[in-house]
Amino acid sequence: MQGVDINLKADTLTNVALNLIKTAATCLPDDVKEALQKAYKKETSKTGKTQLETILKNIELAEKQQTPICQDTGTITFYVKAGAQANNLDKIEPALVKAVRQATDQVPLRPNAVNPFTLKNSGDNTGQHMPQMHWEIVSGDNVDITVTLKGGGSENVSALAMLNPADGVNGLKRFVVDAVVKAGAQPCPPTILGVAVGGGADVAMALAKRALLRPLDEANPDPQLARLEPELLAALNKTGIGPMGLGGDTTVLGVHVDYAARHPASFPVAVAFSCWCDRRASARINAKDEVTYLSNTKRGSNT
Ligand code: SF4
């Protein structure tokens, strides 16, 4: 089919991505703030409550002053859903890279892109495979862009296991609980967990990370997984690790589970952690070059 020229202008793409990075760095999505507020009200540990209070004040100040919520502004990942009828899709990647460079300077972001061999920091958050890009081609002519800023503390406790298929769902549950206990305070709890099973090692981890994009107030559409998620959440919050690992009832704010078909002999399980500072923001560019910001506030806004 002939593509529709939706005028994917490089400048629009860069401006939208820049706004998304700024928003994600300084303002948490409403669902995360609401989950933290609820946890604060319910927390029975005095120390845990104090930690949650500090986190909430931190969020409020960052939003008011338009400064980064955390000193580690993370690594930047884009998830792009590109309408198959849109033209100029090749403009997207360079425009997003440009936005990362501008955001590093303007927000500002901590330069977090280091060559593992030369140890050279690029200084602008770009480098080999950075920012990371995940593409999905969908029908229509909209382009949806989501950005996440993921801190090193939560990334460092990511866990992957190739379980024995005989371990089944009970083995999966044990592995998730062990991963959270082992992680302790390192991922700055309360965390959000993306859990994925099947596919293969790479697919499981990619799905686990993508599962973190689902808002905390959205139920899993799969009835079996919708039952498993609160069960895991309740078990994880019995660990007593608590806010910032200092003890309490709130270790995890939410568990999001996804899966892929697996090889009969393989049972990969991946756990991706997000710290409480769960930074993500999304926007849609439509065929008329109009932009709608889709997240961080339920109100949404058009430009
Ligand atoms: S894990 Fe999250 S909250 Fe903790 S230092 Fe890193 S970015 Fe900040």
mmCIF file of N, CA, C and O in Angstrom, residues 7 12-13 38 48-49 78 80 91 124 152 155 159 163 195 210-211 215 257 265 272 281 283-284 301-302:
data_model
loop_
_atom_site.group_PDB
_atom_site.id
_atom_site.type_symbol
_atom_site.label_atom_id
_atom_site.label_comp_id
_atom_site.label_asym_id
_atom_site.label_seq_id
_atom_site.Cartn_x
_atom_site.Cartn_y
_atom_site.Cartn_z
ATOM 1 N N ASN A 7 3.962 13.518 7.263
ATOM 2 C CA ASN A 7 4.873 14.598 7.604
ATOM 3 C C ASN A 7 5.618 14.320 8.890
ATOM 4 O O ASN A 7 5.605 15.125 9.803
ATOM 5 N N THR A 12 9.730 17.759 14.677
ATOM 6 C CA THR A 12 8.631 17.352 15.570
ATOM 7 C C THR A 12 9.063 16.164 16.406
ATOM 8 O O THR A 12 8.869 16.128 17.625
ATOM 9 N N LEU A 13 9.667 15.176 15.743
ATOM 10 C CA LEU A 13 10.096 13.966 16.457
ATOM 11 C C LEU A 13 11.081 14.305 17.567
ATOM 12 O O LEU A 13 10.965 13.823 18.696
ATOM 13 N N LYS A 38 -0.728 5.362 48.324
ATOM 14 C CA LYS A 38 -1.502 4.292 48.985
ATOM 15 C C LYS A 38 -0.602 3.508 49.926
ATOM 16 O O LYS A 38 -0.976 3.171 51.043
ATOM 17 N N GLY A 48 9.677 2.534 57.598
ATOM 18 C CA GLY A 48 9.174 2.397 56.227
ATOM 19 C C GLY A 48 8.331 3.603 55.826
ATOM 20 O O GLY A 48 8.449 4.121 54.706
ATOM 21 N N LYS A 49 7.497 4.046 56.749
ATOM 22 C CA LYS A 49 6.622 5.204 56.475
ATOM 23 C C LYS A 49 7.467 6.462 56.239
ATOM 24 O O LYS A 49 7.183 7.247 55.326
ATOM 25 N N PHE A 78 13.811 3.722 24.083
ATOM 26 C CA PHE A 78 12.592 4.125 23.371
ATOM 27 C C PHE A 78 11.849 2.886 22.879
ATOM 28 O O PHE A 78 12.472 1.943 22.362
ATOM 29 N N VAL A 80 9.020 2.268 20.138
ATOM 30 C CA VAL A 80 8.329 2.976 19.050
ATOM 31 C C VAL A 80 7.322 2.032 18.399
ATOM 32 O O VAL A 80 7.679 0.927 17.985
ATOM 33 N N LYS A 91 13.383 8.593 9.610
ATOM 34 C CA LYS A 91 13.761 9.837 10.306
ATOM 35 C C LYS A 91 13.704 9.674 11.820
ATOM 36 O O LYS A 91 14.198 10.520 12.568
ATOM 37 N N ASP A 124 27.144 12.265 26.390
ATOM 38 C CA ASP A 124 25.821 12.741 25.946
ATOM 39 C C ASP A 124 24.749 11.641 25.950
ATOM 40 O O ASP A 124 23.703 11.783 25.334
ATOM 41 N N GLY A 152 20.632 2.403 37.258
ATOM 42 C CA GLY A 152 21.571 1.273 37.328
ATOM 43 C C GLY A 152 21.289 0.354 38.508
ATOM 44 O O GLY A 152 21.478 -0.855 38.413
ATOM 45 N N GLU A 155 18.660 -2.023 37.484
ATOM 46 C CA GLU A 155 19.108 -2.851 36.352
ATOM 47 C C GLU A 155 20.071 -3.949 36.832
ATOM 48 O O GLU A 155 20.049 -5.079 36.343
ATOM 49 N N ALA A 159 17.292 -10.530 36.837
ATOM 50 C CA ALA A 159 17.590 -11.953 37.047
ATOM 51 C C ALA A 159 17.011 -12.788 35.912
ATOM 52 O O ALA A 159 15.919 -12.514 35.419
ATOM 53 N N LEU A 163 15.008 -22.461 34.011
ATOM 54 C CA LEU A 163 14.524 -23.475 34.945
ATOM 55 C C LEU A 163 14.266 -24.787 34.206
ATOM 56 O O LEU A 163 14.182 -24.815 32.971
ATOM 57 N N VAL A 195 7.907 -9.625 35.046
ATOM 58 C CA VAL A 195 8.289 -11.045 35.068
ATOM 59 C C VAL A 195 7.829 -11.658 33.753
ATOM 60 O O VAL A 195 6.684 -11.425 33.339
ATOM 61 N N ARG A 210 9.443 -5.014 28.984
ATOM 62 C CA ARG A 210 8.269 -4.383 28.365
ATOM 63 C C ARG A 210 7.069 -4.415 29.318
ATOM 64 O O ARG A 210 6.234 -3.514 29.312
ATOM 65 N N ALA A 211 6.995 -5.464 30.146
ATOM 66 C CA ALA A 211 5.869 -5.574 31.098
ATOM 67 C C ALA A 211 5.872 -4.413 32.085
ATOM 68 O O ALA A 211 4.827 -4.064 32.650
ATOM 69 N N PRO A 215 0.714 0.419 33.068
ATOM 70 C CA PRO A 215 0.440 1.190 34.288
ATOM 71 C C PRO A 215 0.023 0.276 35.445
ATOM 72 O O PRO A 215 -0.590 -0.775 35.240
ATOM 73 N N VAL A 257 3.177 -9.687 34.795
ATOM 74 C CA VAL A 257 3.662 -10.951 34.230
ATOM 75 C C VAL A 257 3.268 -11.058 32.759
ATOM 76 O O VAL A 257 2.150 -10.693 32.369
ATOM 77 N N ALA A 265 11.693 -28.230 26.119
ATOM 78 C CA ALA A 265 12.776 -28.535 27.064
ATOM 79 C C ALA A 265 13.257 -27.311 27.834
ATOM 80 O O ALA A 265 14.168 -27.426 28.651
ATOM 81 N N ALA A 272 12.658 -8.361 35.608
ATOM 82 C CA ALA A 272 13.196 -7.005 35.432
ATOM 83 C C ALA A 272 12.653 -6.147 36.569
ATOM 84 O O ALA A 272 11.467 -6.218 36.890
ATOM 85 N N ALA A 281 7.290 7.890 29.873
ATOM 86 C CA ALA A 281 6.379 8.883 29.295
ATOM 87 C C ALA A 281 6.139 8.519 27.830
ATOM 88 O O ALA A 281 7.029 7.990 27.157
ATOM 89 N N ALA A 283 3.941 9.517 23.949
ATOM 90 C CA ALA A 283 3.215 10.484 23.118
ATOM 91 C C ALA A 283 2.837 9.832 21.795
ATOM 92 O O ALA A 283 3.457 8.845 21.380
ATOM 93 N N ARG A 284 1.810 10.397 21.166
ATOM 94 C CA ARG A 284 1.392 9.926 19.833
ATOM 95 C C ARG A 284 1.473 11.089 18.850
ATOM 96 O O ARG A 284 1.031 12.198 19.145
ATOM 97 N N SER A 301 -2.460 15.777 27.210
ATOM 98 C CA SER A 301 -2.437 17.137 26.664
ATOM 99 C C SER A 301 -2.066 17.105 25.194
ATOM 100 O O SER A 301 -1.380 16.216 24.730
ATOM 101 N N ASN A 302 -2.558 18.078 24.496
ATOM 102 C CA ASN A 302 -2.260 18.173 23.064
ATOM 103 C C ASN A 302 -1.338 19.372 22.824
ATOM 104 O O ASN A 302 -1.370 20.332 23.570
#
